Amino acid sequence: MPGLMVPQRRSRSEAVDLDDEDELGSDTSTGSKRVRLSSHIAERPRTNGIHAYTNGASTASSDQEHQPGSIVRVKLKNFVTYTATEFHPGPSLNMVIGPNGTGKSTLVCAICLGLGWGAQHLGRAKELSEFVKHGAREAEIEIELKAGERQRGRNPVIKRHIKREGNKTTWFINGASSTHKHVQSLARSFSIQVDNLCQFLPQDRVVEFAALSPVQLLDQTQRAAAPEHMVEDHEMLKRLRGEQKKGEAEQGNIRDSLTNLENRQRAQQLDYERMQERETVKGRVAALQKMKPMAMYRTFRTKAQELKAERKAAENSLRRLEQEMQPAMQAVDAKREYQDQVDSVVGTRKKMVERHQGRVDGFSKEIDQLQTSIEDCENQKKAEKEGDQDRKNGLERAKREIISIKARMEEMPPEFDAPMYNEKIRAETRKDREIETRTQEVQASIRNCRGEAQRLENQVQSKEEELTHLQSQAGQQLNKLRQTSRDTCRLWEYVRNNPNKFQSEVYGPPAVVCTLKDPRFADAIESMIQPGELKAFTCTSQADFQHLTDVATKQFGLTDFYLRQVHVGLDHFKPPVSEEEMRRFGLDSWLLDQVQGPEPVLSMLCETMRIHQTGLATRGLSDQQFQTLSSSAVSSFVDRSKTYHITRRREYGPKATSTRVRDVHPAKIWTNQRGDSHREDELKRDIVVAKGERQEFLSETERLKSELEPLKRQAQEVQREKERLENEKATLQKADSEFRALPTRLELKETQFAELQEQGADLKARLSAIDREAEELAFQRGDKAIEYARAIDVLRVQVSDLITAELIKLEAAADLETLMARNADIESLLHERRQEVKDKEGASKRATDDAKAWYAKCAPLINEERTAEEEQAIQDTEGMSPQDLDLEIESAQSRLNLLHEGNPRAIQEFEKRAQDIERLQEKVQSSADALADLEQQIQAVRARWEPELDGLVAKISDAFAKSFEKIGCAGQVGVHKDEDFENWAVQIMVRFRENETLTQLDSHRQSGGERAVSTIFYLMALQSLARAPFRVVDEINQGMDPRNERIVHERMVDIACGAVPAPNAAPVGGLGRSQTAELYGTGDSDDDEVDSVLGPRSDRGRRVTAGLDGDAQGEPIGRTSQYFLITPKLLSGLKYRRGMKVHCIASGEYMPEDWKKLDFGKMLAHAKLVVGRNNPNSRPSSLGSRVGRVAA
């Protein structure tokens, strides 16, 4: 079957609004000025092979005008498919029709992007640069809106420039530069809501609108039709209810906590009382313990007072005894005083003796020092004499050396020629360096030869392995792959050589790792698989995929490679039909059955090339089998000579199919023919050449080795000769240097000889000086000896006086001792009394100190604030001894032990819990007050919001029900009210059959067509209530059956064109007459045949007055917003009403090359003429079907 031809694309945007035949004009304007709304013919800007053309304008402009914010004009440049075009929408219903792909939805995209909304609201491309026409650098969107009161009659013009590079955008308002924020502010000031699906429903978001939940539909409905304060009130109610729910939950939690605490408090009441009693006893014990220092203080204070009294009594007794013994004691005192005086004299004389003894010792020491000095002079004199002998010996040695030097100076040394020796040594050094250089060159040559030989050996081994591999089947496949893509082959070598760098196995291209079960079908199978897929690597993990990508691009810089990643196993891919059906269709197998290889690779081919769904026919197919295949689930198959790809368009019916047929090309990979044999011959030649070169390098290595030994012997001989010359030179050079130094040595020795002679002349003078010094020291020693003798005499007299005084002292001591012996009893009694007083004084002091110490311990209890237990303890222990206090403490402790200790923190926990209970009670009350306040706010807001919402939904329901009545069905819209305002929703109830009851609209009860009808009726019910100045619906009629589509279209025309009054709106006048719109398709013959879509009335060909129904003429017109309906197809006999404007976008192979020749006015006149000839009493109604066939 022949493939489809895709011609150069042309497009036209056409707007046709006609009153009658007399108003048709054939004049065309070719000027560059923008067409005005009152003109009949719009400008025809050329586009890049796509011509936008507007013929005629709505004649209803005198009856209806654009509402503020509605779109007056849209101008595009280099936008998507358009190079340049301009649309002039009418004020009410604008139908944009044309085949698929002509650019209808492009107008929707332009409205969305041109008014400041993003691409995310279109459901198409995400990047703005994708909306720039291919080949252009920037696109331009210009939208003119109808002016409102703020604009004072001047229509605002918004212009947006989109640059491909960097996705940059610039904005203009009325020609002046602006910002995105200002543009959106302007659009929102007209209540334009492109992000509201109830107002703006592009083709790619129809499913999204159908999937809106009732809750979301309520939100969208309010935004589209309700005043702004209703949306704000609803949001406030949701927020207040959320806060109320949160407050109720918090209050419930607080109440639960409070109940829990109160229960625990009651349960621990008895324990608390018992623990309180225990704490009281425990406090009593602690208070009594604190009284111990007080009792001890009182005890020691009493004891100190008693000892103080005893001390005073002992002191009085001692004084009386001393008075009685005073005479006897006075005699003893007199004798003791005499003894003390004698002791003083003895001490004075001892000091005088010691002083003179020191003077005598000083003289003795000075005499010894002078004697030492005299001995030093003798030793110095002896040393001078010994030193003179050394001087004489040195003088003799110097004399002999002078004679020897003079004798050597008379003998000449051997002749020494230093330059000659240097030249000989340098010559030997050069020889040694030349030999070493040659040796290194030979060694380097040997290493190079060995390296080349090893390289050639490796090369031979590698080429032999390659030859062996090439002779195998895998090698042949790899060779074919190398001829096809060297990049892929290089990457495959990396994968095979580095398996450890991957988390899991990476599979090579199918061209290498896969084979065919039957090579006869290689041509057919390869023709169905893209060459890139035959070269594609298969990864089973994302990490391996990324690693291999980095290696190919960043490490190797490859470009010709393909990577694939599989996520499912081979069992996931099932054939489209059973094997029995496949045989019945004339197919023998699926391509998957003919290919064998690793499962992941086969899975990849199934995923990318659908080989599990592609049939293989080994014999030709009959016409019946071909037709059966065309209507089956099989989309591609191949036989021995042709490949077939079937394309189906479900929206145009089961027979809307096309088949692309191509010839089978010869296989290049999976063939029995061996690869290029030239490569095999080349490898064999390379192996022979490499082996020969390797043998030459080995021979050269042996020759170079034989050259090394003579070079080594030469190097040794040169080294020995060089050492001999250096030693001989050193010997002669030393002798010459020593001879040249002899005059200097002679001069030094002669100087030394003269100095020694001068030292001999000074010796006698030094000896005389030493003798004089020794004689002076001897005189000094004699003087000191005389002084020493005199000091000895004085010391002798003083020692005699000392001895006399000491004898007198002994006599006085004896007398005192005798007297004291006679008074010993008296002295003993006094001593005892004195000791007694001393002991009493010490005991009193210790008791006083103890009392003070215990008083210091009592200070905190006395000075600080005391507890009630401590006050009571002070009163109870008044007058108690420490022993009595200990008994009282033991009694209280015994009582404390009888009370069980329990939890030591029970009291603190009980009291803290009581505080927590009080705090929670306050919280409960505060929460209740806050909830009451929230409830008041909710009721206040609900009181004004709910009636308005009910009224709004009632109006929608009336219009919705009326639309359903027209199709013999029933429908109503209500509000589902829930305690939670988040769950309030629009509830759409419908009935499509008489024996049914109203049921809620959902995807389970109604069919897709019924849901589509309900959706469009709901949108139309919003038409007269919507605050938005325009609404856009793109291909909403897709999926409807012809009956529903016709009914929906008629209802939409009536509502959009004002034939149906707005709910509760005053009529603005009668509808005088209707007008039939004629839609033009493209002819398929040379005579420019034109089809028409005319009204379904029986009196076709005449002007008729059309109302909402066939008999509802003159129904008042309601004021509605602008409406855009985008559709690729129309039925025949659709209704037309005054105020509609139809924009026809045409393109395709039948468009004339010269677009100026295309005049829709003449075409309409010709069509009416043809219709009048065929049937003078009726209007043709078969054009729609013909247009449908052309579109399909």
mmCIF file of N, CA, C and O in Angstrom, residues 36-101:
data_model
loop_
_atom_site.group_PDB
_atom_site.id
_atom_site.type_symbol
_atom_site.label_atom_id
_atom_site.label_comp_id
_atom_site.label_asym_id
_atom_site.label_seq_id
_atom_site.Cartn_x
_atom_site.Cartn_y
_atom_site.Cartn_z
ATOM 1 N N ARG A 36 -10.845 46.980 10.566
ATOM 2 C CA ARG A 36 -11.750 47.413 11.621
ATOM 3 C C ARG A 36 -12.908 46.434 11.721
ATOM 4 O O ARG A 36 -13.221 45.697 10.793
ATOM 5 N N LEU A 37 -13.568 46.427 12.873
ATOM 6 C CA LEU A 37 -14.631 45.472 13.111
ATOM 7 C C LEU A 37 -15.802 45.670 12.158
ATOM 8 O O LEU A 37 -16.566 44.750 11.879
ATOM 9 N N SER A 38 -15.993 46.859 11.650
ATOM 10 C CA SER A 38 -17.130 47.113 10.773
ATOM 11 C C SER A 38 -16.861 46.741 9.328
ATOM 12 O O SER A 38 -17.761 46.752 8.502
ATOM 13 N N SER A 39 -15.634 46.451 8.983
ATOM 14 C CA SER A 39 -15.318 46.112 7.596
ATOM 15 C C SER A 39 -15.723 44.686 7.298
ATOM 16 O O SER A 39 -15.865 43.868 8.182
ATOM 17 N N HIS A 40 -15.948 44.406 5.993
ATOM 18 C CA HIS A 40 -16.367 43.069 5.574
ATOM 19 C C HIS A 40 -15.192 42.173 5.258
ATOM 20 O O HIS A 40 -15.344 40.965 5.218
ATOM 21 N N ILE A 41 -14.051 42.742 5.020
ATOM 22 C CA ILE A 41 -12.910 41.919 4.591
ATOM 23 C C ILE A 41 -11.695 42.314 5.411
ATOM 24 O O ILE A 41 -11.358 43.488 5.495
ATOM 25 N N ALA A 42 -11.109 41.343 6.012
ATOM 26 C CA ALA A 42 -9.934 41.592 6.858
ATOM 27 C C ALA A 42 -8.670 41.476 6.035
ATOM 28 O O ALA A 42 -8.659 40.927 4.938
ATOM 29 N N GLU A 43 -7.603 41.990 6.585
ATOM 30 C CA GLU A 43 -6.314 41.903 5.893
ATOM 31 C C GLU A 43 -5.878 40.449 5.797
ATOM 32 O O GLU A 43 -6.308 39.600 6.559
ATOM 33 N N ARG A 44 -4.986 40.182 4.880
ATOM 34 C CA ARG A 44 -4.512 38.811 4.665
ATOM 35 C C ARG A 44 -2.992 38.785 4.828
ATOM 36 O O ARG A 44 -2.268 38.843 3.845
ATOM 37 N N PRO A 45 -2.518 38.749 6.042
ATOM 38 C CA PRO A 45 -1.055 38.707 6.218
ATOM 39 C C PRO A 45 -0.508 37.361 5.794
ATOM 40 O O PRO A 45 -1.086 36.326 6.099
ATOM 41 N N ARG A 46 0.603 37.385 5.103
ATOM 42 C CA ARG A 46 1.238 36.126 4.677
ATOM 43 C C ARG A 46 1.962 35.492 5.849
ATOM 44 O O ARG A 46 2.513 36.166 6.690
ATOM 45 N N THR A 47 1.943 34.186 5.874
ATOM 46 C CA THR A 47 2.734 33.426 6.843
ATOM 47 C C THR A 47 3.671 32.529 6.076
ATOM 48 O O THR A 47 3.566 32.384 4.859
ATOM 49 N N ASN A 48 4.549 31.891 6.768
ATOM 50 C CA ASN A 48 5.564 31.040 6.154
ATOM 51 C C ASN A 48 4.910 29.785 5.575
ATOM 52 O O ASN A 48 4.864 28.743 6.197
ATOM 53 N N GLY A 49 4.361 29.913 4.387
ATOM 54 C CA GLY A 49 3.646 28.789 3.802
ATOM 55 C C GLY A 49 2.284 28.607 4.414
ATOM 56 O O GLY A 49 1.521 27.742 4.051
ATOM 57 N N ILE A 50 1.970 29.412 5.425
ATOM 58 C CA ILE A 50 0.678 29.328 6.109
ATOM 59 C C ILE A 50 0.051 30.692 6.014
ATOM 60 O O ILE A 50 0.591 31.663 6.520
ATOM 61 N N HIS A 51 -1.064 30.792 5.337
ATOM 62 C CA HIS A 51 -1.688 32.084 5.108
ATOM 63 C C HIS A 51 -2.881 32.240 6.034
ATOM 64 O O HIS A 51 -3.781 31.409 6.047
ATOM 65 N N ALA A 52 -2.874 33.277 6.846
ATOM 66 C CA ALA A 52 -4.022 33.575 7.708
ATOM 67 C C ALA A 52 -4.915 34.549 6.965
ATOM 68 O O ALA A 52 -4.450 35.579 6.487
ATOM 69 N N TYR A 53 -6.212 34.205 6.870
ATOM 70 C CA TYR A 53 -7.108 35.024 6.062
ATOM 71 C C TYR A 53 -8.419 35.185 6.786
ATOM 72 O O TYR A 53 -8.994 34.222 7.285
ATOM 73 N N THR A 54 -8.894 36.408 6.914
ATOM 74 C CA THR A 54 -10.183 36.690 7.535
ATOM 75 C C THR A 54 -11.062 37.368 6.508
ATOM 76 O O THR A 54 -10.695 38.427 5.989
ATOM 77 N N ASN A 55 -12.184 36.763 6.186
ATOM 78 C CA ASN A 55 -13.080 37.305 5.162
ATOM 79 C C ASN A 55 -14.403 37.686 5.811
ATOM 80 O O ASN A 55 -15.131 36.828 6.289
ATOM 81 N N GLY A 56 -14.660 38.958 5.889
ATOM 82 C CA GLY A 56 -15.930 39.413 6.425
ATOM 83 C C GLY A 56 -15.879 39.586 7.910
ATOM 84 O O GLY A 56 -15.016 39.100 8.598
ATOM 85 N N ALA A 57 -16.839 40.319 8.457
ATOM 86 C CA ALA A 57 -16.933 40.543 9.898
ATOM 87 C C ALA A 57 -18.369 40.361 10.292
ATOM 88 O O ALA A 57 -19.266 40.353 9.473
ATOM 89 N N SER A 58 -18.568 40.262 11.590
ATOM 90 C CA SER A 58 -19.917 39.990 12.074
ATOM 91 C C SER A 58 -20.820 41.184 11.797
ATOM 92 O O SER A 58 -20.492 42.328 12.076
ATOM 93 N N THR A 59 -21.965 40.890 11.256
ATOM 94 C CA THR A 59 -22.942 41.939 11.029
ATOM 95 C C THR A 59 -23.769 42.205 12.262
ATOM 96 O O THR A 59 -24.658 43.047 12.258
ATOM 97 N N ALA A 60 -23.475 41.487 13.316
ATOM 98 C CA ALA A 60 -24.222 41.689 14.563
ATOM 99 C C ALA A 60 -23.604 42.762 15.417
ATOM 100 O O ALA A 60 -24.020 42.990 16.527
ATOM 101 N N SER A 61 -22.558 43.444 14.914
ATOM 102 C CA SER A 61 -21.899 44.453 15.736
ATOM 103 C C SER A 61 -22.833 45.592 16.092
ATOM 104 O O SER A 61 -22.643 46.281 17.082
ATOM 105 N N SER A 62 -23.823 45.821 15.263
ATOM 106 C CA SER A 62 -24.770 46.873 15.592
ATOM 107 C C SER A 62 -25.706 46.476 16.698
ATOM 108 O O SER A 62 -26.261 47.311 17.389
ATOM 109 N N ASP A 63 -25.929 45.139 16.860
ATOM 110 C CA ASP A 63 -26.826 44.656 17.907
ATOM 111 C C ASP A 63 -26.089 44.385 19.215
ATOM 112 O O ASP A 63 -26.622 44.583 20.291
ATOM 113 N N GLN A 64 -24.855 43.858 19.101
ATOM 114 C CA GLN A 64 -24.075 43.520 20.291
ATOM 115 C C GLN A 64 -22.697 44.141 20.185
ATOM 116 O O GLN A 64 -22.124 44.235 19.102
ATOM 117 N N GLU A 65 -22.189 44.513 21.321
ATOM 118 C CA GLU A 65 -20.840 45.052 21.390
ATOM 119 C C GLU A 65 -20.009 44.204 22.339
ATOM 120 O O GLU A 65 -20.539 43.480 23.177
ATOM 121 N N HIS A 66 -18.681 44.350 22.190
ATOM 122 C CA HIS A 66 -17.781 43.628 23.077
ATOM 123 C C HIS A 66 -17.941 44.145 24.508
ATOM 124 O O HIS A 66 -18.027 45.355 24.731
ATOM 125 N N GLN A 67 -17.974 43.207 25.439
ATOM 126 C CA GLN A 67 -18.000 43.596 26.848
ATOM 127 C C GLN A 67 -16.595 44.001 27.286
ATOM 128 O O GLN A 67 -15.588 43.550 26.713
ATOM 129 N N PRO A 68 -16.482 44.830 28.299
ATOM 130 C CA PRO A 68 -15.147 45.212 28.789
ATOM 131 C C PRO A 68 -14.344 43.964 29.168
ATOM 132 O O PRO A 68 -14.816 43.096 29.885
ATOM 133 N N GLY A 69 -13.117 43.918 28.675
ATOM 134 C CA GLY A 69 -12.233 42.791 28.961
ATOM 135 C C GLY A 69 -12.301 41.692 27.932
ATOM 136 O O GLY A 69 -11.456 40.790 27.941
ATOM 137 N N SER A 70 -13.306 41.697 27.037
ATOM 138 C CA SER A 70 -13.372 40.669 25.996
ATOM 139 C C SER A 70 -12.302 40.948 24.948
ATOM 140 O O SER A 70 -11.761 42.058 24.847
ATOM 141 N N ILE A 71 -11.996 39.927 24.163
ATOM 142 C CA ILE A 71 -10.897 40.013 23.209
ATOM 143 C C ILE A 71 -11.404 40.602 21.898
ATOM 144 O O ILE A 71 -12.337 40.079 21.286
ATOM 145 N N VAL A 72 -10.800 41.698 21.474
ATOM 146 C CA VAL A 72 -11.179 42.371 20.234
ATOM 147 C C VAL A 72 -10.311 41.890 19.069
ATOM 148 O O VAL A 72 -10.785 41.709 17.956
ATOM 149 N N ARG A 73 -9.040 41.635 19.380
ATOM 150 C CA ARG A 73 -8.110 41.282 18.302
ATOM 151 C C ARG A 73 -6.954 40.465 18.890
ATOM 152 O O ARG A 73 -6.511 40.713 20.015
ATOM 153 N N VAL A 74 -6.493 39.489 18.113
ATOM 154 C CA VAL A 74 -5.312 38.701 18.475
ATOM 155 C C VAL A 74 -4.393 38.683 17.263
ATOM 156 O O VAL A 74 -4.796 38.245 16.179
ATOM 157 N N LYS A 75 -3.169 39.118 17.453
ATOM 158 C CA LYS A 75 -2.202 39.164 16.366
ATOM 159 C C LYS A 75 -0.989 38.332 16.768
ATOM 160 O O LYS A 75 -0.462 38.493 17.871
ATOM 161 N N LEU A 76 -0.557 37.439 15.856
ATOM 162 C CA LEU A 76 0.549 36.523 16.168
ATOM 163 C C LEU A 76 1.642 36.671 15.120
ATOM 164 O O LEU A 76 1.358 36.911 13.949
ATOM 165 N N LYS A 77 2.865 36.478 15.573
ATOM 166 C CA LYS A 77 4.009 36.526 14.671
ATOM 167 C C LYS A 77 5.025 35.487 15.128
ATOM 168 O O LYS A 77 5.455 35.500 16.288
ATOM 169 N N ASN A 78 5.390 34.568 14.217
ATOM 170 C CA ASN A 78 6.360 33.506 14.513
ATOM 171 C C ASN A 78 5.973 32.727 15.768
ATOM 172 O O ASN A 78 6.809 32.383 16.600
ATOM 173 N N PHE A 79 4.693 32.474 15.880
ATOM 174 C CA PHE A 79 4.185 31.764 17.065
ATOM 175 C C PHE A 79 3.694 30.377 16.643
ATOM 176 O O PHE A 79 2.746 30.248 15.852
ATOM 177 N N VAL A 80 4.358 29.315 17.166
ATOM 178 C CA VAL A 80 4.047 27.910 16.886
ATOM 179 C C VAL A 80 4.028 27.708 15.368
ATOM 180 O O VAL A 80 5.069 27.752 14.723
ATOM 181 N N THR A 81 2.833 27.529 14.751
ATOM 182 C CA THR A 81 2.780 27.250 13.314
ATOM 183 C C THR A 81 2.650 28.506 12.472
ATOM 184 O O THR A 81 2.815 28.453 11.248
ATOM 185 N N TYR A 82 2.325 29.645 13.096
ATOM 186 C CA TYR A 82 2.045 30.866 12.342
ATOM 187 C C TYR A 82 3.295 31.723 12.190
ATOM 188 O O TYR A 82 4.030 31.933 13.167
ATOM 189 N N THR A 83 3.503 32.198 10.966
ATOM 190 C CA THR A 83 4.522 33.224 10.756
ATOM 191 C C THR A 83 3.940 34.597 11.046
ATOM 192 O O THR A 83 4.556 35.421 11.719
ATOM 193 N N ALA A 84 2.700 34.849 10.558
ATOM 194 C CA ALA A 84 2.011 36.105 10.864
ATOM 195 C C ALA A 84 0.525 35.897 10.600
ATOM 196 O O ALA A 84 0.143 35.382 9.547
ATOM 197 N N THR A 85 -0.298 36.288 11.547
ATOM 198 C CA THR A 85 -1.748 36.170 11.369
ATOM 199 C C THR A 85 -2.439 37.100 12.347
ATOM 200 O O THR A 85 -1.813 37.599 13.297
ATOM 201 N N GLU A 86 -3.741 37.316 12.116
ATOM 202 C CA GLU A 86 -4.504 38.208 12.975
ATOM 203 C C GLU A 86 -5.954 37.725 13.027
ATOM 204 O O GLU A 86 -6.546 37.411 11.987
ATOM 205 N N PHE A 87 -6.489 37.619 14.257
ATOM 206 C CA PHE A 87 -7.868 37.202 14.478
ATOM 207 C C PHE A 87 -8.672 38.389 15.002
ATOM 208 O O PHE A 87 -8.152 39.186 15.796
ATOM 209 N N HIS A 88 -9.956 38.443 14.610
ATOM 210 C CA HIS A 88 -10.872 39.470 15.097
ATOM 211 C C HIS A 88 -12.111 38.768 15.654
ATOM 212 O O HIS A 88 -13.117 38.603 14.946
ATOM 213 N N PRO A 89 -12.092 38.344 16.914
ATOM 214 C CA PRO A 89 -13.230 37.599 17.481
ATOM 215 C C PRO A 89 -14.456 38.493 17.601
ATOM 216 O O PRO A 89 -14.376 39.715 17.784
ATOM 217 N N GLY A 90 -15.621 37.848 17.491
ATOM 218 C CA GLY A 90 -16.874 38.550 17.699
ATOM 219 C C GLY A 90 -17.176 38.703 19.174
ATOM 220 O O GLY A 90 -16.533 38.095 20.035
ATOM 221 N N PRO A 91 -18.195 39.479 19.528
ATOM 222 C CA PRO A 91 -18.473 39.751 20.936
ATOM 223 C C PRO A 91 -19.162 38.601 21.653
ATOM 224 O O PRO A 91 -19.209 38.574 22.876
ATOM 225 N N SER A 92 -19.737 37.629 20.922
ATOM 226 C CA SER A 92 -20.440 36.534 21.593
ATOM 227 C C SER A 92 -19.767 35.220 21.241
ATOM 228 O O SER A 92 -18.629 35.004 21.609
ATOM 229 N N LEU A 93 -20.462 34.350 20.494
ATOM 230 C CA LEU A 93 -19.917 33.025 20.215
ATOM 231 C C LEU A 93 -18.955 33.087 19.036
ATOM 232 O O LEU A 93 -19.299 33.583 17.968
ATOM 233 N N ASN A 94 -17.749 32.555 19.251
ATOM 234 C CA ASN A 94 -16.746 32.452 18.214
ATOM 235 C C ASN A 94 -16.411 30.979 18.032
ATOM 236 O O ASN A 94 -15.871 30.348 18.950
ATOM 237 N N MET A 95 -16.767 30.440 16.873
ATOM 238 C CA MET A 95 -16.457 29.036 16.582
ATOM 239 C C MET A 95 -15.211 28.999 15.713
ATOM 240 O O MET A 95 -15.166 29.625 14.641
ATOM 241 N N VAL A 96 -14.182 28.297 16.216
ATOM 242 C CA VAL A 96 -12.925 28.157 15.486
ATOM 243 C C VAL A 96 -12.866 26.728 15.003
ATOM 244 O O VAL A 96 -12.772 25.794 15.805
ATOM 245 N N ILE A 97 -12.955 26.538 13.680
ATOM 246 C CA ILE A 97 -13.024 25.189 13.131
ATOM 247 C C ILE A 97 -11.909 24.994 12.127
ATOM 248 O O ILE A 97 -11.351 25.963 11.594
ATOM 249 N N GLY A 98 -11.611 23.750 11.860
ATOM 250 C CA GLY A 98 -10.585 23.405 10.898
ATOM 251 C C GLY A 98 -10.043 22.029 11.214
ATOM 252 O O GLY A 98 -10.185 21.530 12.336
ATOM 253 N N PRO A 99 -9.399 21.390 10.251
ATOM 254 C CA PRO A 99 -8.851 20.048 10.489
ATOM 255 C C PRO A 99 -7.792 20.065 11.585
ATOM 256 O O PRO A 99 -7.278 21.117 11.977
ATOM 257 N N ASN A 100 -7.467 18.876 12.067
ATOM 258 C CA ASN A 100 -6.437 18.740 13.099
ATOM 259 C C ASN A 100 -5.097 19.232 12.564
ATOM 260 O O ASN A 100 -4.730 18.986 11.413
ATOM 261 N N GLY A 101 -4.357 19.920 13.435
ATOM 262 C CA GLY A 101 -3.016 20.353 13.088
ATOM 263 C C GLY A 101 -2.937 21.645 12.327
ATOM 264 O O GLY A 101 -1.854 22.042 11.895
#
